[in-house]
Every structure is written in structure tokens, then in C-alpha cells.
Amino acid sequence: MPSIAQPLTVGCVPEHFSIPFFHTETSPSNPFKVTSCPSGTGQMIKMLQSGEIDICVGLTEGLVASLAKDSEKAGFKIVGSLTRSSLTWSVAVSPQQMQAGGLFEANETCTGVDQASRIRGKTIGISRFGSGSHLIPFVIPSTSTSNAASEYEFVQLHDIAGLRNGIATGQADAFLWERFTTKKYVDSGELAVLGSVTPPWPAFMFACRTEFLESAGGEERVREFLDGVSRAINASVYSPLAEAAGQHGVVQDGIVSEICEKFNYAGADVASWFETVEFARDCREVNASAVERCLCALKSAGVLDAASSVEPHVFFSSATARLV
């Protein structure tokens, strides 16, 4: 009988983007288990560093910022991609604050998605420092000439429940979270959307702790895991028959209802979400130019030192990731 290895511990946020993991096959030689990380990328980076998880699927900007600041301290490498598409973030606020006399009352000079820039100078709720909810405010387009890094005050509220409570209690003026995760609370009247922002890079990438990659068989196990996720996406999320007929992006029967059941979403919202998201068909591919765009945006926003120079090898594991 083949030997049974210790499970590869995979960290992810328990949301709809994690659906491929429920269809990824395991084996005695390369088992894995999923660990829920509701506080997001900042939490997962800390868990990689402590050895609590081996690999995670995190927001690109969070992984890039951590590696660019100090790759040795980060202790991980980018090994693959979960999505090709970008993530749209909703800027969530209290509905009362958008009424007359409120902090974000109607402003004729700032309409539509441009209103996202009105959170500058406000208190922003975040899950953790280093998470997307912390970094994305810095890259919201603005006509202001001042450094965004000096214009925000952040309060750590851990997860979506804590962020919603922060808005209700006045601890935070606004927070940013993935659009469809936020939508159910907007539909119920609990939150309102001030605007949105969609950064120009793929939403999620895989990162693996360096110590695991350097362990005996570590690189091979990561490659096998990523190939397994790719197979799950191509066979269980998307329809192979439709793909063969040249109809790309057609999802399998039952996948919408499965997401609704697992994550408590409305069917129409999940169907709309699938119109905006594209999972990677080969999870070992990484768009190197997209990482560079992310790096430049974080420098421009003052999150990273504009004068710093970061070599590409800092970001990627060449033994697992295929740069495209």
C-alpha cells in the first residue's frame, strides 16, 4: 500500500471562490485539508509564517505587498493562480450616512463609482492589516494630490460580521469587501454601497510557505495539488461539453445551487457572479505582468517605497509556477 502523507493544509476564506476545493480529489500520497480563514489574506500570511497552514489562496495585492516589503520575513512564494479575472470591491457604508446630513450625503459633484474616493480621510474597517480590505483603499482613484497613506485611519474588525457591526456601532465609517459577499447585506437594507473599485490584476493567487517547498517532495506535492484544482475547475465548475463546443465559461449544472446551499447566496446573485469571474484553467500559470501592475499600483499609492526595486525571483517559485 502507498504510504499516507501528512495532509497539505490549505487556507482559504469560506466564500464562493473556494468552490473548486470541494471538487478537488485527494489521494493517500498527497492528501489535503482545508482550513477556514475568515479574516482573509492578512490572517493567512500569518498562518503561513507560523506553519499553521502550508498553502493558501490569497488576494494578489496582499501577497505582493508582503513579499515586496520583506521576502525573507514573508516566508512564502507565489506558486499559482486561482482566477484570471479581477475582484470588484464594494465600498460599504451605513444607509443612514448617505441621507441628508450624513457623512456621505448626496454630492452632485461626485456621482456613481467616483464616490468611492469620498472615504479618504475617514475611518475604514479592515479584517487585518495586510489584507485586501486594508490595501485596496490606497488604490482607489482620486483627484487628491496628497499621499493616500496619510489620509486613512484603520480599525481592525476581523471578518465580515465584525465589519458590519463596526458600521452599525460607528466604529468605522466604511469598509471594502467583495461585491457579491456584501450584496446580501445591501439587499436587506443593513448596508449601502457608496461606490466600487476593480483593480487591474487577477484577484486570487496561491502562496506556499518556503519551508514546505524546500522539504522533501514539497514542490511535487504542490504541483500535484494545483493540477488537481485545475482538473476540478475544468470538470466540475465549467462544462467540458460546452468548452469542447467552443462555448467558454458555461458552468456545470448544479454548481450554482451548490454555492447557494453552501454559502447562503441567492441563485440570481451567483449566476451574476459567474458572469464576472473567470477561474484559471491551469492553476500553475501566473501572469507576471499582472503582478508587476499590482506592484506599481502599491508603490504609487505609497503602500510600498516608490524607489524600491524588487527582483522577480522574490515573488515566484520557479519549480511550481509557470509564468505567462
Short mmCIF file of C-alpha atoms in Angstrom, two decimals:
data_model
loop_
_atom_site.label_atom_id
_atom_site.label_comp_id
_atom_site.label_asym_id
_atom_site.label_seq_id
_atom_site.Cartn_x
_atom_site.Cartn_y
_atom_site.Cartn_z
CA MET A 1 0.00 0.00 0.00
CA PRO A 2 1.22 3.55 -0.73
CA SER A 3 2.37 5.49 2.29
CA ILE A 4 -0.03 8.05 3.72
CA ALA A 5 1.48 11.53 3.84
CA GLN A 6 0.62 14.30 6.27
CA PRO A 7 -2.22 16.37 4.79
CA LEU A 8 -1.31 19.51 2.92
CA THR A 9 -3.08 22.24 4.90
CA VAL A 10 -4.84 24.74 2.61
CA GLY A 11 -6.06 28.08 3.92
CA CYS A 12 -8.93 29.95 2.27
CA VAL A 13 -11.75 32.35 3.06
CA PRO A 14 -15.02 30.37 3.35
CA GLU A 15 -16.74 32.10 0.44
CA HIS A 16 -17.92 31.23 -3.08
CA PHE A 17 -14.43 31.48 -4.62
CA SER A 18 -13.44 28.36 -2.67
CA ILE A 19 -15.91 26.12 -4.53
CA PRO A 20 -13.20 24.32 -6.60
CA PHE A 21 -11.69 22.87 -3.42
CA PHE A 22 -14.91 20.94 -2.73
CA HIS A 23 -14.36 19.12 -6.04
CA THR A 24 -10.60 18.59 -5.84
CA GLU A 25 -9.71 14.94 -5.37
CA THR A 26 -7.30 13.86 -2.67
CA SER A 27 -5.12 10.76 -2.50
CA PRO A 28 -3.24 8.77 0.17
CA SER A 29 0.08 10.01 -1.23
CA ASN A 30 -1.00 13.66 -1.37
CA PRO A 31 -3.94 14.34 0.94
CA PHE A 32 -5.05 17.86 1.78
CA LYS A 33 -7.41 19.54 4.21
CA VAL A 34 -8.99 22.98 4.02
CA THR A 35 -8.67 25.40 6.94
CA SER A 36 -11.19 28.24 7.14
CA CYS A 37 -9.59 31.70 7.39
CA PRO A 38 -12.47 34.19 7.62
CA SER A 39 -10.20 37.18 8.35
CA GLY A 40 -8.68 36.97 4.89
CA THR A 41 -5.23 37.32 3.38
CA GLY A 42 -3.57 39.02 6.35
CA GLN A 43 -4.61 36.12 8.57
CA MET A 44 -3.40 33.55 6.06
CA ILE A 45 0.00 35.21 5.68
CA LYS A 46 0.49 34.98 9.45
CA MET A 47 -0.60 31.34 9.40
CA LEU A 48 1.88 30.55 6.61
CA GLN A 49 4.63 32.17 8.66
CA SER A 50 3.69 30.23 11.79
CA GLY A 51 3.39 26.92 9.92
CA GLU A 52 -0.32 26.53 10.75
CA ILE A 53 -1.07 26.21 7.02
CA ASP A 54 1.14 25.10 4.12
CA ILE A 55 -0.55 26.81 1.20
CA CYS A 56 -3.28 29.40 0.81
CA VAL A 57 -5.32 31.19 -1.81
CA GLY A 58 -4.94 34.88 -1.03
CA LEU A 59 -5.58 38.24 -2.61
CA THR A 60 -2.86 39.16 -5.08
CA GLU A 61 -2.24 42.61 -3.59
CA GLY A 62 -1.79 41.21 -0.08
CA LEU A 63 0.71 38.58 -1.20
CA VAL A 64 2.64 41.01 -3.41
CA ALA A 65 2.84 43.69 -0.71
CA SER A 66 4.14 41.23 1.89
CA LEU A 67 6.79 39.79 -0.46
CA ALA A 68 7.90 43.22 -1.71
CA LYS A 69 8.33 44.59 1.81
CA ASP A 70 10.49 41.73 3.07
CA SER A 71 10.55 38.45 1.18
CA GLU A 72 12.63 36.68 3.82
CA LYS A 73 10.22 37.63 6.59
CA ALA A 74 7.24 36.79 4.39
CA GLY A 75 8.47 33.20 4.21
CA PHE A 76 6.39 32.16 1.19
CA LYS A 77 6.35 32.20 -2.60
CA ILE A 78 3.56 32.62 -5.16
CA VAL A 79 3.04 29.20 -6.75
CA GLY A 80 -0.07 29.60 -8.91
CA SER A 81 -3.35 31.38 -9.63
CA LEU A 82 -6.98 30.62 -8.80
CA THR A 83 -8.55 33.27 -11.02
CA ARG A 84 -7.83 35.14 -14.22
CA SER A 85 -10.42 37.82 -13.52
CA SER A 86 -10.16 40.79 -11.18
CA LEU A 87 -12.14 41.31 -7.98
CA THR A 88 -14.70 44.08 -7.66
CA TRP A 89 -14.79 45.61 -4.19
CA SER A 90 -17.88 47.35 -2.83
CA VAL A 91 -17.38 50.35 -0.57
CA ALA A 92 -19.94 49.62 2.14
CA VAL A 93 -21.35 52.28 4.46
CA SER A 94 -24.37 52.83 6.68
CA PRO A 95 -27.54 53.74 4.72
CA GLN A 96 -28.19 56.48 7.28
CA GLN A 97 -24.86 58.10 6.43
CA MET A 98 -25.99 58.53 2.81
CA GLN A 99 -29.07 60.51 3.81
CA ALA A 100 -29.28 64.27 4.26
CA GLY A 101 -26.91 65.36 7.00
CA GLY A 102 -25.00 62.10 6.89
CA LEU A 103 -21.30 61.65 6.34
CA PHE A 104 -21.86 60.60 2.73
CA GLU A 105 -25.00 62.54 1.83
CA ALA A 106 -25.66 63.04 -1.89
CA ASN A 107 -22.99 65.14 -3.56
CA GLU A 108 -23.74 66.46 -7.04
CA THR A 109 -20.04 66.89 -7.82
CA CYS A 110 -19.20 63.26 -7.04
CA THR A 111 -21.51 60.64 -8.52
CA GLY A 112 -21.55 56.94 -9.37
CA VAL A 113 -18.49 54.82 -8.68
CA ASP A 114 -16.44 58.01 -8.22
CA GLN A 115 -17.99 58.32 -4.77
CA ALA A 116 -15.63 55.59 -3.59
CA SER A 117 -12.96 58.29 -3.26
CA ARG A 118 -15.06 60.02 -0.59
CA ILE A 119 -13.82 57.56 2.02
CA ARG A 120 -10.45 59.33 2.07
CA GLY A 121 -9.92 60.89 5.47
CA LYS A 122 -12.42 58.53 7.09
CA THR A 123 -12.13 55.58 9.49
CA ILE A 124 -12.02 52.35 7.49
CA GLY A 125 -12.85 48.96 8.93
CA ILE A 126 -10.48 46.18 7.86
CA SER A 127 -10.23 42.47 8.55
CA ARG A 128 -6.49 42.55 9.24
CA PHE A 129 -3.53 44.71 8.34
CA GLY A 130 -2.09 43.42 5.08
CA SER A 131 -5.44 42.07 3.85
CA GLY A 132 -7.14 43.37 0.73
CA SER A 133 -9.61 45.36 2.81
CA HIS A 134 -6.60 47.28 4.14
CA LEU A 135 -4.67 47.69 0.86
CA ILE A 136 -7.37 48.39 -1.74
CA PRO A 137 -8.41 51.79 -0.27
CA PHE A 138 -4.96 53.03 -1.22
CA VAL A 139 -5.51 52.32 -4.92
CA ILE A 140 -8.95 53.95 -5.25
CA PRO A 141 -8.61 56.64 -7.95
CA SER A 142 -8.73 60.16 -6.55
CA THR A 143 -8.17 63.73 -7.69
CA SER A 144 -6.37 64.40 -4.41
CA THR A 145 -2.66 65.19 -4.72
CA SER A 146 -1.84 64.08 -1.19
CA ASN A 147 -0.46 60.68 -0.25
CA ALA A 148 -3.32 58.27 0.45
CA ALA A 149 -1.25 56.61 3.18
CA SER A 150 -1.64 59.74 5.32
CA GLU A 151 -5.40 60.08 4.83
CA TYR A 152 -6.86 56.94 6.39
CA GLU A 153 -7.42 55.68 9.88
CA PHE A 154 -7.94 51.93 10.11
CA VAL A 155 -9.71 49.83 12.72
CA GLN A 156 -9.25 46.04 12.72
CA LEU A 157 -12.60 44.24 12.91
CA HIS A 158 -11.54 40.73 11.82
CA ASP A 159 -14.26 39.44 9.46
CA ILE A 160 -17.45 40.37 7.62
CA ALA A 161 -19.54 40.06 10.80
CA GLY A 162 -17.18 42.36 12.70
CA LEU A 163 -17.09 44.84 9.83
CA ARG A 164 -20.89 45.01 9.66
CA ASN A 165 -21.03 45.53 13.40
CA GLY A 166 -18.40 48.26 13.09
CA ILE A 167 -20.63 50.16 10.67
CA ALA A 168 -23.69 49.69 12.90
CA THR A 169 -21.91 50.91 16.03
CA GLY A 170 -19.98 53.74 14.38
CA GLN A 171 -16.55 52.21 14.95
CA ALA A 172 -15.97 52.51 11.20
CA ASP A 173 -17.29 54.88 8.56
CA ALA A 174 -16.83 52.39 5.70
CA PHE A 175 -15.25 49.11 4.71
CA LEU A 176 -14.37 47.36 1.46
CA TRP A 177 -15.38 43.77 0.72
CA GLU A 178 -16.05 41.58 -2.29
CA ARG A 179 -19.18 42.78 -4.12
CA PHE A 180 -21.33 39.64 -4.04
CA THR A 181 -20.47 38.78 -0.44
CA THR A 182 -21.61 42.29 0.50
CA LYS A 183 -24.72 42.33 -1.68
CA LYS A 184 -26.98 40.28 0.60
CA TYR A 185 -26.49 42.86 3.37
CA VAL A 186 -27.21 45.69 0.94
CA ASP A 187 -30.38 43.94 -0.24
CA SER A 188 -31.55 43.58 3.38
CA GLY A 189 -31.05 47.32 3.99
CA GLU A 190 -28.29 46.80 6.57
CA LEU A 191 -25.62 48.39 4.35
CA ALA A 192 -25.44 50.77 1.40
CA VAL A 193 -22.86 50.90 -1.37
CA LEU A 194 -21.05 54.19 -1.83
CA GLY A 195 -19.08 53.00 -4.85
CA SER A 196 -16.80 50.26 -6.09
CA VAL A 197 -13.28 49.63 -7.33
CA THR A 198 -11.84 46.90 -9.57
CA PRO A 199 -8.02 46.69 -9.57
CA PRO A 200 -6.40 45.63 -12.89
CA TRP A 201 -4.92 42.31 -11.79
CA PRO A 202 -6.22 38.78 -11.12
CA ALA A 203 -7.98 38.52 -7.79
CA PHE A 204 -6.51 35.38 -6.19
CA MET A 205 -3.18 33.59 -6.26
CA PHE A 206 -1.80 30.59 -4.41
CA ALA A 207 1.09 31.06 -1.98
CA CYS A 208 3.07 28.31 -0.28
CA ARG A 209 5.41 28.63 2.66
CA THR A 210 9.04 28.34 1.64
CA GLU A 211 9.85 25.74 4.28
CA PHE A 212 7.26 23.37 2.82
CA LEU A 213 8.50 23.94 -0.75
CA GLU A 214 12.04 23.12 0.37
CA SER A 215 11.01 19.96 2.23
CA ALA A 216 11.40 16.51 0.68
CA GLY A 217 8.76 16.14 -2.03
CA GLY A 218 7.24 19.52 -1.21
CA GLU A 219 7.42 21.03 -4.68
CA GLU A 220 5.97 17.90 -6.28
CA ARG A 221 3.07 17.82 -3.81
CA VAL A 222 2.26 21.48 -4.53
CA ARG A 223 2.31 20.82 -8.29
CA GLU A 224 0.00 17.81 -7.82
CA PHE A 225 -2.39 19.84 -5.68
CA LEU A 226 -2.57 22.72 -8.18
CA ASP A 227 -3.10 20.29 -11.04
CA GLY A 228 -5.92 18.72 -9.02
CA VAL A 229 -7.60 22.09 -8.54
CA SER A 230 -7.23 22.73 -12.29
CA ARG A 231 -8.98 19.43 -13.04
CA ALA A 232 -11.78 20.31 -10.62
CA ILE A 233 -12.33 23.68 -12.32
CA ASN A 234 -12.31 22.18 -15.81
CA ALA A 235 -14.51 19.18 -14.99
CA SER A 236 -16.76 20.25 -12.11
CA VAL A 237 -17.10 24.03 -12.27
CA TYR A 238 -17.16 24.53 -16.03
CA SER A 239 -18.93 22.29 -18.53
CA PRO A 240 -16.43 20.19 -20.56
CA LEU A 241 -19.05 19.65 -23.29
CA ALA A 242 -19.62 23.37 -23.70
CA GLU A 243 -15.88 24.04 -23.68
CA ALA A 244 -15.37 21.42 -26.40
CA ALA A 245 -18.02 23.18 -28.47
CA GLY A 246 -16.21 26.49 -28.09
CA GLN A 247 -18.63 27.92 -25.52
CA HIS A 248 -16.31 29.16 -22.79
CA GLY A 249 -17.45 29.97 -19.27
CA VAL A 250 -20.57 27.77 -19.24
CA VAL A 251 -20.90 26.33 -15.74
CA GLN A 252 -21.90 22.81 -14.84
CA ASP A 253 -25.49 22.01 -13.94
CA GLY A 254 -25.86 22.13 -10.18
CA ILE A 255 -22.84 24.30 -9.38
CA VAL A 256 -24.97 27.43 -8.85
CA SER A 257 -27.33 25.65 -6.45
CA GLU A 258 -24.36 24.10 -4.63
CA ILE A 259 -22.84 27.54 -3.99
CA CYS A 260 -26.22 28.85 -2.85
CA GLU A 261 -26.56 25.98 -0.37
CA LYS A 262 -23.00 26.12 0.97
CA PHE A 263 -22.67 29.90 1.27
CA ASN A 264 -26.25 31.17 1.58
CA TYR A 265 -26.47 33.17 -1.64
CA ALA A 266 -29.44 33.85 -3.90
CA GLY A 267 -29.36 31.95 -7.18
CA ALA A 268 -29.61 35.12 -9.28
CA ASP A 269 -26.61 36.60 -7.45
CA VAL A 270 -24.46 33.51 -8.05
CA ALA A 271 -25.44 33.47 -11.73
CA SER A 272 -24.49 37.15 -11.99
CA TRP A 273 -21.22 36.46 -10.19
CA PHE A 274 -20.28 33.76 -12.70
CA GLU A 275 -20.70 36.38 -15.45
CA THR A 276 -17.90 38.42 -13.83
CA VAL A 277 -15.48 35.73 -12.68
CA GLU A 278 -13.12 33.51 -14.64
CA PHE A 279 -11.30 30.74 -12.82
CA ALA A 280 -7.86 29.77 -14.05
CA ARG A 281 -7.94 26.71 -16.30
CA ASP A 282 -4.32 25.95 -15.35
CA CYS A 283 -3.71 26.92 -11.73
CA ARG A 284 0.06 26.69 -12.13
CA GLU A 285 0.07 29.65 -14.54
CA VAL A 286 0.88 33.09 -13.11
CA ASN A 287 0.54 36.35 -15.02
CA ALA A 288 3.87 38.01 -14.25
CA SER A 289 2.88 41.34 -15.84
CA ALA A 290 -0.21 41.47 -13.62
CA VAL A 291 1.99 41.11 -10.55
CA GLU A 292 4.11 43.98 -11.88
CA ARG A 293 0.96 46.13 -12.33
CA CYS A 294 -0.02 45.38 -8.76
CA LEU A 295 3.45 46.26 -7.52
CA CYS A 296 3.42 49.58 -9.42
CA ALA A 297 -0.01 50.48 -8.05
CA LEU A 298 1.07 49.80 -4.47
CA LYS A 299 4.15 51.96 -4.99
CA SER A 300 2.11 54.79 -6.49
CA ALA A 301 -0.29 54.64 -3.56
CA GLY A 302 2.51 54.88 -1.00
CA VAL A 303 1.99 51.39 0.39
CA LEU A 304 5.47 50.47 -0.84
CA ASP A 305 8.57 52.62 -1.23
CA ALA A 306 8.42 54.07 -4.75
CA ALA A 307 12.20 53.89 -5.05
CA SER A 308 12.47 50.23 -4.08
CA SER A 309 13.49 47.65 -6.66
CA VAL A 310 12.19 44.10 -6.35
CA GLU A 311 13.59 41.25 -8.44
CA PRO A 312 11.02 38.85 -9.98
CA HIS A 313 12.52 35.80 -8.27
CA VAL A 314 11.38 37.26 -4.93
CA PHE A 315 7.75 36.59 -5.82
CA PHE A 316 7.61 33.22 -7.54
CA SER A 317 8.56 29.58 -7.06
CA SER A 318 10.02 28.63 -10.43
CA ALA A 319 9.59 24.94 -9.57
CA THR A 320 5.81 25.23 -9.42
CA ALA A 321 4.63 28.42 -11.16
CA ARG A 322 4.63 28.80 -14.94
CA LEU A 323 5.00 32.48 -15.74
CA VAL A 324 2.91 33.71 -18.67
#
